Coordinates of C-alpha atoms in Angstrom, one line a residue:
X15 CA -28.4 99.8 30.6
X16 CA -27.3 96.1 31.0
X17 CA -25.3 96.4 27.8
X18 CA -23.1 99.2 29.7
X19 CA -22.5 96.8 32.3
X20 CA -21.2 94.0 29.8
X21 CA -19.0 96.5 28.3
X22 CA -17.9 98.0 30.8
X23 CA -16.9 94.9 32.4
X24 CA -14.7 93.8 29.9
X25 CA -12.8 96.8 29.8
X26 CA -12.3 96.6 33.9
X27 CA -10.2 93.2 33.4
X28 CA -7.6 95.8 32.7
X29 CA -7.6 98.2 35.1
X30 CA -9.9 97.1 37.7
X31 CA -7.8 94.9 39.8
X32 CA -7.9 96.0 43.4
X33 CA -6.6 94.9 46.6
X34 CA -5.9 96.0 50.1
X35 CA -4.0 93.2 53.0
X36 CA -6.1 90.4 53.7
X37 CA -5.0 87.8 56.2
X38 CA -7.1 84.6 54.5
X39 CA -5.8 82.5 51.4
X40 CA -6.5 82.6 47.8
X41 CA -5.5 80.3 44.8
X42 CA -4.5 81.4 41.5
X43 CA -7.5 78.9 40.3
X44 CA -9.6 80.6 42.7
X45 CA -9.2 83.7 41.1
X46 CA -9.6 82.4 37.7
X47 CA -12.4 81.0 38.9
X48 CA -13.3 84.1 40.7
X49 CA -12.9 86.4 37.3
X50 CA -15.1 84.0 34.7
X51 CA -17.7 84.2 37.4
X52 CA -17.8 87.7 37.1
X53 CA -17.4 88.4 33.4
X54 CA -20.3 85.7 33.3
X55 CA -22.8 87.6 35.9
X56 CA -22.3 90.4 33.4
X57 CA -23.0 88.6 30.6
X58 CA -20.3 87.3 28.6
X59 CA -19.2 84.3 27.5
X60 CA -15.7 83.2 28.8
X61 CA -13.2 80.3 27.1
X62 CA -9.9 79.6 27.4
X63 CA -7.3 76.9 27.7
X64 CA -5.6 76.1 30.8
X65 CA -2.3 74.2 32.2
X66 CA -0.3 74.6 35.4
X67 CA 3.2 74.4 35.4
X68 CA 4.5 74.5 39.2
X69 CA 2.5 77.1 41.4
X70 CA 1.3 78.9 38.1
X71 CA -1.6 78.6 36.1
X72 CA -1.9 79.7 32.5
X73 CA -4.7 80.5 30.8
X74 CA -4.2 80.3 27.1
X75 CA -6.2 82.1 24.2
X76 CA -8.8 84.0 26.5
X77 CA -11.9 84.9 24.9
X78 CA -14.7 86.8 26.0
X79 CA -17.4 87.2 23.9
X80 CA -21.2 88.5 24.0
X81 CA -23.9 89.4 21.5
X82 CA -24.8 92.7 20.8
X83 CA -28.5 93.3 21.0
X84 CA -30.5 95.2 18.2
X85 CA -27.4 95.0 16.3
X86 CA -26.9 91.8 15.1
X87 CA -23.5 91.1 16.0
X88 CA -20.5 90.1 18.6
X89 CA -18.5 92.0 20.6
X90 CA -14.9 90.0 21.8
X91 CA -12.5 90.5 24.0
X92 CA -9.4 88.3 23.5
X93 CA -6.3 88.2 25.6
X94 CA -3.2 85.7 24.4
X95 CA -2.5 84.8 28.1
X96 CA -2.9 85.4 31.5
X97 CA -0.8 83.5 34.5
X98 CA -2.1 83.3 38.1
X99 CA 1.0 82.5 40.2
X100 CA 0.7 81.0 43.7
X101 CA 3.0 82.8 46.2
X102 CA 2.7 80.8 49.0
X103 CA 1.7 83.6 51.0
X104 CA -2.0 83.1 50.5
X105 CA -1.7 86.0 47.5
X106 CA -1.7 85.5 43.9
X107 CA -0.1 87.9 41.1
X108 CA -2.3 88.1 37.9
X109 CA 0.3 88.3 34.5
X110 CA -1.7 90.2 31.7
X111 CA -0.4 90.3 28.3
X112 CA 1.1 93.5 27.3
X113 CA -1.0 93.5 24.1
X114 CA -4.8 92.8 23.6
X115 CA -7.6 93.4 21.9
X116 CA -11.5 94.2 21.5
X117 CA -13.2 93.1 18.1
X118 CA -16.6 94.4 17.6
X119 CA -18.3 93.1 14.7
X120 CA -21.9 94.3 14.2
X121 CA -24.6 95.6 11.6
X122 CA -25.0 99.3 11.2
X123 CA -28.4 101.2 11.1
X124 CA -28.8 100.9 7.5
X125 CA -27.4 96.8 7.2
X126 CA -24.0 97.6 6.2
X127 CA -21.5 95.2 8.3
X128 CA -19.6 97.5 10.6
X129 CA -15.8 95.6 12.2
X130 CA -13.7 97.3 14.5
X131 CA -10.8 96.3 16.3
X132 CA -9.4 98.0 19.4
X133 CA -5.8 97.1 20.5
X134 CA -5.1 97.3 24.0
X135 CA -1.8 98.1 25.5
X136 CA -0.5 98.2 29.0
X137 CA 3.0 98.6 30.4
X138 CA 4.3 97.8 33.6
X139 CA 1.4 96.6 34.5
X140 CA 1.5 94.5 38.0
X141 CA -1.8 92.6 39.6
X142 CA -1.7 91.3 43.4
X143 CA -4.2 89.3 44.8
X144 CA -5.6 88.2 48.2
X145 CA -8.2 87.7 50.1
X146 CA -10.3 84.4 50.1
X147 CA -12.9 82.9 47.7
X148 CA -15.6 84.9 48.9
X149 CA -13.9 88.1 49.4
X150 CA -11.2 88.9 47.0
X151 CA -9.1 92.1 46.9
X152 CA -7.1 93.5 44.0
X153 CA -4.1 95.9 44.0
X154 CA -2.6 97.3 40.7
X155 CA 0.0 99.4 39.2
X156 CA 0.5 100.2 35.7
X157 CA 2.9 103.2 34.3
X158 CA 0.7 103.0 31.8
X159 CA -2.6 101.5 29.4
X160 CA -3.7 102.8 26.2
X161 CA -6.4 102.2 23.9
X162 CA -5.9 102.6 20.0
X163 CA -8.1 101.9 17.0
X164 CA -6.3 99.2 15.1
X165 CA -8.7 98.3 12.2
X166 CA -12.0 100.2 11.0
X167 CA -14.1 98.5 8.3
X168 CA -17.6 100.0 7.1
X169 CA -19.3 99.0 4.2
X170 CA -20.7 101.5 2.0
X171 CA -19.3 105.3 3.0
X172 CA -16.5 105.7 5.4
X173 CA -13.8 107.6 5.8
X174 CA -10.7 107.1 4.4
X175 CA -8.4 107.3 7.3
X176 CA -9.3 106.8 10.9
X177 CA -7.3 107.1 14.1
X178 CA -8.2 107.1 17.8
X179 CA -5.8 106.9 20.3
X180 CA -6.4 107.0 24.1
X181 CA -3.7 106.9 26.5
X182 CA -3.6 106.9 30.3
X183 CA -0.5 107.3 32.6
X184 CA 0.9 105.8 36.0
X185 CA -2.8 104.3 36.8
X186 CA -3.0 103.3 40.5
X187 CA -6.3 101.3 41.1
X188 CA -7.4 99.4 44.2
X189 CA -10.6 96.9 43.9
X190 CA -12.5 94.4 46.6
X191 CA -15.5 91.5 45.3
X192 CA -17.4 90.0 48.2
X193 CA -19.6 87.2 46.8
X194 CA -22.7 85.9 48.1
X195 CA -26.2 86.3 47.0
X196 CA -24.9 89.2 45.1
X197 CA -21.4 90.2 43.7
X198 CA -20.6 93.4 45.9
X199 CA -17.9 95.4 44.0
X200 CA -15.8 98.3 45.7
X201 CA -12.9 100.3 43.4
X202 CA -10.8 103.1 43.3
X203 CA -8.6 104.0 40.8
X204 CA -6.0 107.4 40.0
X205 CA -4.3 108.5 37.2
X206 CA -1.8 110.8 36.4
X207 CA -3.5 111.9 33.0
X208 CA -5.0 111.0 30.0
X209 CA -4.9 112.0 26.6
X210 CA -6.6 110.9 23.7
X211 CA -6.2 112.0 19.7
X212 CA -8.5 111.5 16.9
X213 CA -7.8 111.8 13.2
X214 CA -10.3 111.5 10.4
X215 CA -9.3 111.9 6.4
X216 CA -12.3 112.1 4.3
X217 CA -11.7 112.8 0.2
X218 CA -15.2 112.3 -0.5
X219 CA -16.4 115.2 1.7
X220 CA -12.8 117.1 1.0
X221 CA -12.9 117.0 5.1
X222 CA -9.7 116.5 7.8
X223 CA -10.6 116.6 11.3
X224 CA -7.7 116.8 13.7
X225 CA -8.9 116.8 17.7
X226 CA -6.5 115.9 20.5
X227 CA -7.2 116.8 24.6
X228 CA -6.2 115.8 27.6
X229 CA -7.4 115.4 31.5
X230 CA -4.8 115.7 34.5
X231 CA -5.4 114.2 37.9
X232 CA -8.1 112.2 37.4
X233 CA -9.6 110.3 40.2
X234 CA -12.2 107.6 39.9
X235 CA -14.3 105.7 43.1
X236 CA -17.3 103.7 43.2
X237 CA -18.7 100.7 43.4
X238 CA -21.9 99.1 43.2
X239 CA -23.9 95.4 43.4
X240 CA -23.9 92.7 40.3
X241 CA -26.7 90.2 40.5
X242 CA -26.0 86.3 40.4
X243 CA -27.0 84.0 38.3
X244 CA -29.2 86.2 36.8
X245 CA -29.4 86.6 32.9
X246 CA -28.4 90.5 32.2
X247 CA -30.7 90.3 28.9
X248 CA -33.6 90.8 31.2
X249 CA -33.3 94.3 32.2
X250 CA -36.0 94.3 34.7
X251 CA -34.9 90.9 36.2
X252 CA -31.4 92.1 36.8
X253 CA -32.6 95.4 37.6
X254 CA -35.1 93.8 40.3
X255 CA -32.3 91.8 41.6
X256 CA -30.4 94.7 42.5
X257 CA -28.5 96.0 40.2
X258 CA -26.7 99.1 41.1
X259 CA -23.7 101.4 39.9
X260 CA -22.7 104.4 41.1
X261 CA -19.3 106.2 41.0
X262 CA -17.3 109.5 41.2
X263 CA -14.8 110.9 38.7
X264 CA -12.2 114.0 39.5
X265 CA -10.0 116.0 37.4
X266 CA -8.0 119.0 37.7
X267 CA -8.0 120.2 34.5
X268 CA -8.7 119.6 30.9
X269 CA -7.8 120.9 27.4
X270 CA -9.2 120.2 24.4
X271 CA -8.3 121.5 20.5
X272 CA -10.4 120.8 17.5
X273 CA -9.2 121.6 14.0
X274 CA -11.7 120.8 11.5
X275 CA -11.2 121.5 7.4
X276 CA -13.5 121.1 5.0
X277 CA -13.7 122.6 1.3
X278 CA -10.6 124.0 2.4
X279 CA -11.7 126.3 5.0
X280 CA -10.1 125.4 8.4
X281 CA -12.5 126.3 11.8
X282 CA -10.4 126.0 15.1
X283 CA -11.8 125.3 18.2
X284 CA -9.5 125.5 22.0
X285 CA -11.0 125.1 25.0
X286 CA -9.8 124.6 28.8
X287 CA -11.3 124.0 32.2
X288 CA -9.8 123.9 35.6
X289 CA -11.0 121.4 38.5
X290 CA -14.1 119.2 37.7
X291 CA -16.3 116.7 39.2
X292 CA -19.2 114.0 37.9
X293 CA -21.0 112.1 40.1
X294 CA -23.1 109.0 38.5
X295 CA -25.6 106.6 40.3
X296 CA -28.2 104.2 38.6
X297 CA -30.2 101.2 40.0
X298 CA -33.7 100.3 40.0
X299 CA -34.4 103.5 42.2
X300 CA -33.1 105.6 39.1
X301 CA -30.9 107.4 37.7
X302 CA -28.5 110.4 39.0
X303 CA -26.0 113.0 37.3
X304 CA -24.4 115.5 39.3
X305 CA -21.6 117.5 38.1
X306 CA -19.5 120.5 37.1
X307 CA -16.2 122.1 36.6
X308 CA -14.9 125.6 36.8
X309 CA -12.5 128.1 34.8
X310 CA -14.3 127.0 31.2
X311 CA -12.0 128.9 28.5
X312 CA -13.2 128.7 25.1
X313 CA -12.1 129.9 22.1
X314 CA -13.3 129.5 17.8
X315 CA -11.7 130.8 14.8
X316 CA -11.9 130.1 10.8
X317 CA -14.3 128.3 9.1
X318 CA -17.8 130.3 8.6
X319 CA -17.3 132.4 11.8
X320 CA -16.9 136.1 10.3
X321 CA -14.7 136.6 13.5
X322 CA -12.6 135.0 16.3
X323 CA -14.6 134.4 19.2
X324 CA -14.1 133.8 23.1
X325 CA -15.6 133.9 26.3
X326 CA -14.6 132.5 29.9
X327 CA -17.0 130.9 32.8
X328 CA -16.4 130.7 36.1
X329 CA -18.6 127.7 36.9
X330 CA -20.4 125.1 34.6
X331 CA -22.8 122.9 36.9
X332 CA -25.8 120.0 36.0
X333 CA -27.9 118.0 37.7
X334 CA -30.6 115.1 36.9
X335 CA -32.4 112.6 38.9
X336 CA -34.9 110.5 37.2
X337 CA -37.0 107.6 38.7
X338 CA -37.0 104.6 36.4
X339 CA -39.0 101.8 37.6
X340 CA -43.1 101.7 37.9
X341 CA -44.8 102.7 40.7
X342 CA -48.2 103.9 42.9
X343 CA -45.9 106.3 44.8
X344 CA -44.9 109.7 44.1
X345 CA -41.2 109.5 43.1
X346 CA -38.6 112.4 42.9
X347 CA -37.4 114.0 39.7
X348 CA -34.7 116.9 39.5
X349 CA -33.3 118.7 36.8
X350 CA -30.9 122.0 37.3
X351 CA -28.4 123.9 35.5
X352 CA -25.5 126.4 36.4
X353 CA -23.5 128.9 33.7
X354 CA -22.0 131.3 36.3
X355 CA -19.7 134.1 35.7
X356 CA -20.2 134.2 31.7
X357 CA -17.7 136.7 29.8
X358 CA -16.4 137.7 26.7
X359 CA -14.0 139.8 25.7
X360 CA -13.8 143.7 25.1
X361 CA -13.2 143.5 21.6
X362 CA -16.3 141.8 20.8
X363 CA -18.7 143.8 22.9
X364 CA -17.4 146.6 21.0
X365 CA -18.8 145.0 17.6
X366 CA -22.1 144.9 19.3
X367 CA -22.3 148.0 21.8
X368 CA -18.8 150.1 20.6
X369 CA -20.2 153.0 23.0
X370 CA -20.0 150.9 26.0
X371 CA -23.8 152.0 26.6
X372 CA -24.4 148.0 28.4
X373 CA -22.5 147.1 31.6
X374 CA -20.2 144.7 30.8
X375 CA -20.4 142.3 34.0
X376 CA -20.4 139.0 34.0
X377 CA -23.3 137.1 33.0
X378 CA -25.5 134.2 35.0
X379 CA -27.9 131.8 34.0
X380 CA -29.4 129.1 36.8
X381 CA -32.4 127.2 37.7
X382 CA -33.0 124.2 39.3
X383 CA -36.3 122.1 38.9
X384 CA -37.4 119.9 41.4
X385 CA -40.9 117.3 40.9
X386 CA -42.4 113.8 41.1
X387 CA -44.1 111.7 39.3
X388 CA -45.8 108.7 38.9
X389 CA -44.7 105.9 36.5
X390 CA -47.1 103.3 35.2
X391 CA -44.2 101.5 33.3
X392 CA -40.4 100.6 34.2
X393 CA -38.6 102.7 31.9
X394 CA -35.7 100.1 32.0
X395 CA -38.0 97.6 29.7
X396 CA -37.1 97.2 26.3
X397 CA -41.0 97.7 25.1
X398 CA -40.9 100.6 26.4
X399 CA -39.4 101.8 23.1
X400 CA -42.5 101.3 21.8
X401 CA -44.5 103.7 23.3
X402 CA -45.5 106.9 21.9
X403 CA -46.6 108.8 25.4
X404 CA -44.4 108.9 28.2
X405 CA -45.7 106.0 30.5
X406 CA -46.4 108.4 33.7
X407 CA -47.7 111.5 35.0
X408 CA -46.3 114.7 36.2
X409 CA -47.8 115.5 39.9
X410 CA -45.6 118.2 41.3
X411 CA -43.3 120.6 40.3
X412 CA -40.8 123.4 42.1
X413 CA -38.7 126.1 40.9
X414 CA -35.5 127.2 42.9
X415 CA -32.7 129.1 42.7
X416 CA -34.1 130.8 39.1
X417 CA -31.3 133.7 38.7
X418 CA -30.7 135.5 35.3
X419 CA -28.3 138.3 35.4
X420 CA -27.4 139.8 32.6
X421 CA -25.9 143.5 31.4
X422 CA -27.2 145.1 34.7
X423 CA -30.3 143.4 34.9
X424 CA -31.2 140.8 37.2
X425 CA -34.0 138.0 36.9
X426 CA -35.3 135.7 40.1
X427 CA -38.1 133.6 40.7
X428 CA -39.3 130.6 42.7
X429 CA -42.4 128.6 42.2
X430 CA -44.3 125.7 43.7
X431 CA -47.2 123.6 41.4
X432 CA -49.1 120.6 41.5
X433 CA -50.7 119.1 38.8
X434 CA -54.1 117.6 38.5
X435 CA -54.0 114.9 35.5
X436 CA -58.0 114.2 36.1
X437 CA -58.6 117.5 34.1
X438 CA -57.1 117.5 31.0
X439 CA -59.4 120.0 29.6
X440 CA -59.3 123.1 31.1
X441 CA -55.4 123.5 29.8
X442 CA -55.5 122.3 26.5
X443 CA -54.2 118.3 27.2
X444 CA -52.0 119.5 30.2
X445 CA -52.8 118.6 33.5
X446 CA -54.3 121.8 35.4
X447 CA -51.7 123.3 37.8
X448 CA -52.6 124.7 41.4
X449 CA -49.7 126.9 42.7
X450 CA -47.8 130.2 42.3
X451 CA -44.6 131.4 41.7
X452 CA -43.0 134.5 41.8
X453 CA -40.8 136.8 40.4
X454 CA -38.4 139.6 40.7
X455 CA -36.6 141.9 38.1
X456 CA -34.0 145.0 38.9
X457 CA -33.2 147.0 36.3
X458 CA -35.4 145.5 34.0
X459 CA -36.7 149.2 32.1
X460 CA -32.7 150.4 32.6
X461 CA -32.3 147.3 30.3
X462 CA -34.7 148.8 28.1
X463 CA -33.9 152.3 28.0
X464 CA -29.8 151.4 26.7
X465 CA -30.8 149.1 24.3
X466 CA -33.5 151.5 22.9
X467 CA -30.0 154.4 23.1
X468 CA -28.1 151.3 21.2
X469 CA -30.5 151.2 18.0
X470 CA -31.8 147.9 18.3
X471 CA -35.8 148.6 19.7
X472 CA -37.6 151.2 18.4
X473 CA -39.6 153.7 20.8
X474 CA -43.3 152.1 19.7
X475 CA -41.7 148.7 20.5
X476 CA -40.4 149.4 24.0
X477 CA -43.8 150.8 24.7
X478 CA -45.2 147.5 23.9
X479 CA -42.7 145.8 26.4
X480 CA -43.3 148.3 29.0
X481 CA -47.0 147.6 28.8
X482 CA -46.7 144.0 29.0
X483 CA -44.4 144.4 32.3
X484 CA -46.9 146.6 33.6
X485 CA -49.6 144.0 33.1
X486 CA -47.5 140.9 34.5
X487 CA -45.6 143.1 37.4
X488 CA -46.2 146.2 40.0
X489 CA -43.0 148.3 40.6
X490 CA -41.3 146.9 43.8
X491 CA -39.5 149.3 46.9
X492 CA -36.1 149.2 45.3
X493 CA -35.4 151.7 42.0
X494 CA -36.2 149.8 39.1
X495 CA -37.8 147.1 40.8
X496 CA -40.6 145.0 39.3
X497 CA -42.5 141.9 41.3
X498 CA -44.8 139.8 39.9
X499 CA -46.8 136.8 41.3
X500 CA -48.1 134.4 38.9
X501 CA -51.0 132.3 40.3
X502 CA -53.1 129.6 39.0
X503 CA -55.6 128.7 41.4
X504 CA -58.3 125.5 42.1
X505 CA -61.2 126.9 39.6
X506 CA -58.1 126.9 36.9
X507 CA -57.9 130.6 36.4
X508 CA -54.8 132.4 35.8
X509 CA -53.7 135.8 38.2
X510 CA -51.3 137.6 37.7
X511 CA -50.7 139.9 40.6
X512 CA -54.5 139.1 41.9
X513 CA -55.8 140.1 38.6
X514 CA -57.5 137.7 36.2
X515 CA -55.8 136.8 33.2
X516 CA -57.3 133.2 31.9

């Protein structure tokens, strides 16, 4: 996770400059200064030649270099120039060259020497500092930055044409760095769009891949706290010193088209999406994902589908929370996932069910799982790569918000367990849960009885089903209604509905 602070921070010289009015002084060496301190904290390695000419200082033949663990190689960023000119109003503006680049050269899984270079473009780009020392601010306008793939070497198989091209438009960013036992870092950043385009020619697999997209309105703020003077290749140093990242990304809509061919057979692929968030957080504490988007179009065709095929959702939504470092204490977990409002269109139900037999409402899948656990082990540290058993215990575990709905039908539940890891014997190696949950079908045997109409159960099967549900459940006050009430209790045995099954 250190290594996505390094990169990222090399990226950020480019579009991380923020500022808001400040009424102390800064020097154009001070920000120099200011910037290798940073790109330093992160882990890099920062050279370049400088000479001052009046109230500007130049910095010629920037490098910024680090290793890449596990990969034995370098990853470098280098800028021809940059000038820090002296206003003589306390503020500095930063001149960054319109072209740059990223050279990463490193040593693939197998051993073959893998060198890429990523040219870095960006117009109109203006960078105003102020502030003092301690507390600089950054303000910055660009009408636009783009990322390309300049040069792809691989030894061994590759393809034989690459290109990647990302582009952004009319960025307007904002960023503040207080410095003092720690590097606090505050940013906000919008753009009008972004597109990006990839191109791949392989001969050897007879294969062309063509996939180009787009995001408008994106919005990015966050922030977070860099340790000082502490070396980034220790994880759980710079974790323990108090790292932390955390940020939020809006967009108001995306497309995205794939055309892949291969033996000559092309497969398509559209899809579109309106309004979306993601929300990430990590630190010692853990890590968080939170996000969605709504309006998810998506559409295939070609290649070994026997048939077009499409279907819209109304809302996409995730969630994860995951402790990371060791502890006696009980710590949160949470997973959870949304696929609201699922639909497809007329023509292909009627390939499937041409008499219209099933309801054709949209369809719903969501849960959400909240537990703890205990850690033994940070799961930051590099050795824990080595283990073959997770390094904690599971100790708790509830079920929310369980909804499947689905051609008429409609599945709920909610559950609450804890788990005893003393006894690992009376469920086979899992720790023995303590809890119940429960559960609620409608229209569960009307289900039953269409699909039986439609062909695709037999009558001895649905029997089978029907005496399964009338094990597990008892029929409920609504028609069609089934409830069940699945209990494992202190002795370890299994009820369902009071009655024994384990």
């Amino acid at each position: 996770m250190s290594r996505w602070t390094q990169l990222s921070g090399a990226t950020a010289l480019a579009c991380v400059f923020t500022a808001s009015a400040s009424f102390a002084d800064v020097t154009g060496q001070e920000v120099w200064e200011d910037w290798k301190a940073y790109m330093q904290d992160v882990g890099y390695a920062v050279t370049g030649t400088e000479s001052r000419s009046g109230d500007t200082l130049t910095v010629a033949d920037v490098v910024m270099s680090m290793d890449v663990p596990d990969a034995e190689g370098t990853v470098a960023m280098k800028m021809p120039e940059l000038t820090f000119t002296d206003h003589g109003d306390g503020t500095v503006s930063v001149g960054m060259p319109e072209l740059s680049t990223m050279e990463i050269d490193v040593e693939g899984p197998d051993g073959e020497v893998v060198d890429i270079t990523v040219a870095m473009t960006m117009t109109g780009m203006s960078t105003i500092v102020s502030g003092d020392p301690e507390n600089m601010t950054y303000a910055y306008t660009a009408s636009g930055l783009a990322f390309e793939l300049a040069d792809f070497n691989v030894e061994g198989d590759a393809p034989d044409d690459l290109q990647v091209v990302i582009s952004m438009d009319n960025l307007v960013g904002q960023s503040t760095m207080i410095v003092g036992d720690v590097r606090e870092v505050d940013q906000s950043m919008t753009a009008q769009g972004i597109n990006y385009e990839l191109r791949v020619v392989d001969t050897a697999e007879d294969a062309n891949v063509v996939m180009t997209g787009a995001l408008d309105g994106l919005q990015f703020s966050g922030g977070g706290v860099i340790p000082v003077g502490v070396d980034p290749e220790d994880t759980v140093a710079f974790f323990d010193a108090g790292f932390a990242m955390d940020g939020t990304f809006r967009q108001n809509g995306s497309t995205f088209q794939m055309t892949v061919v291969e033996d000559g057979q092309p497969m398509n692929i559209e899809t579109s999406s309106g309004p979306g968030e993601l929300e990430v957080a990590f630190s010692g504490d853990g890590v968080e994902y939170l996000g969605g988007s709504t309006d998810l179009s998506v559409n295939l065709a070609g290649g070994d589908i026997p048939f077009p095929v499409a279907f819209q959702m109304e809302e996409i939504g995730y969630e994860f929370v995951m402790p990371l470092s060791a502890s006696e204490e009980e710590q949160d977990f949470a997973l959870g996932l949304t696929f609201g409002g699922l639909s497809v269109p007329e023509m292909l139900w009627n390939i499937f069910d041409p008499s219209a037999i099933l309801p054709r409402d949209p369809a719903t899948v969501s849960f959400a799982l909240d537990g703890k656990t205990r850690l033994f082990k940070d799961l930051i540290d590099p050795a824990i790569e080595d283990s073959e058993e997770f390094p904690g215990e599971l100790t708790a575990l509830t079920l929310t918000d369980l909804v499947v709905e689905v051609a008429g039908a409609e599945l709920t539940g909610s559950g609450d367990f804890t788990f005893d890891n003393s006894d690992l014997d009376s469920f086979d190696g899992m720790p023995r849960p303590m809890g119940a949950a429960d559960f609620r079908l409608l229209g569960g045997n009307g289900l039953l009885d269409k699909v039986i109409e439609m062909g695709f159960v037999g009558q001895e099967e649905a029997m089978g089903a029907r005496m399964m549900m009338g094990l597990f459940a008892t029929p409920g006050p609504a028609e069609d209604e089934l409830n069940s009430r699945i209990e494992v209790n202190e002795q370890g045995h299994v009820l369902a509905n009071g009655q024994r099954l384990k």
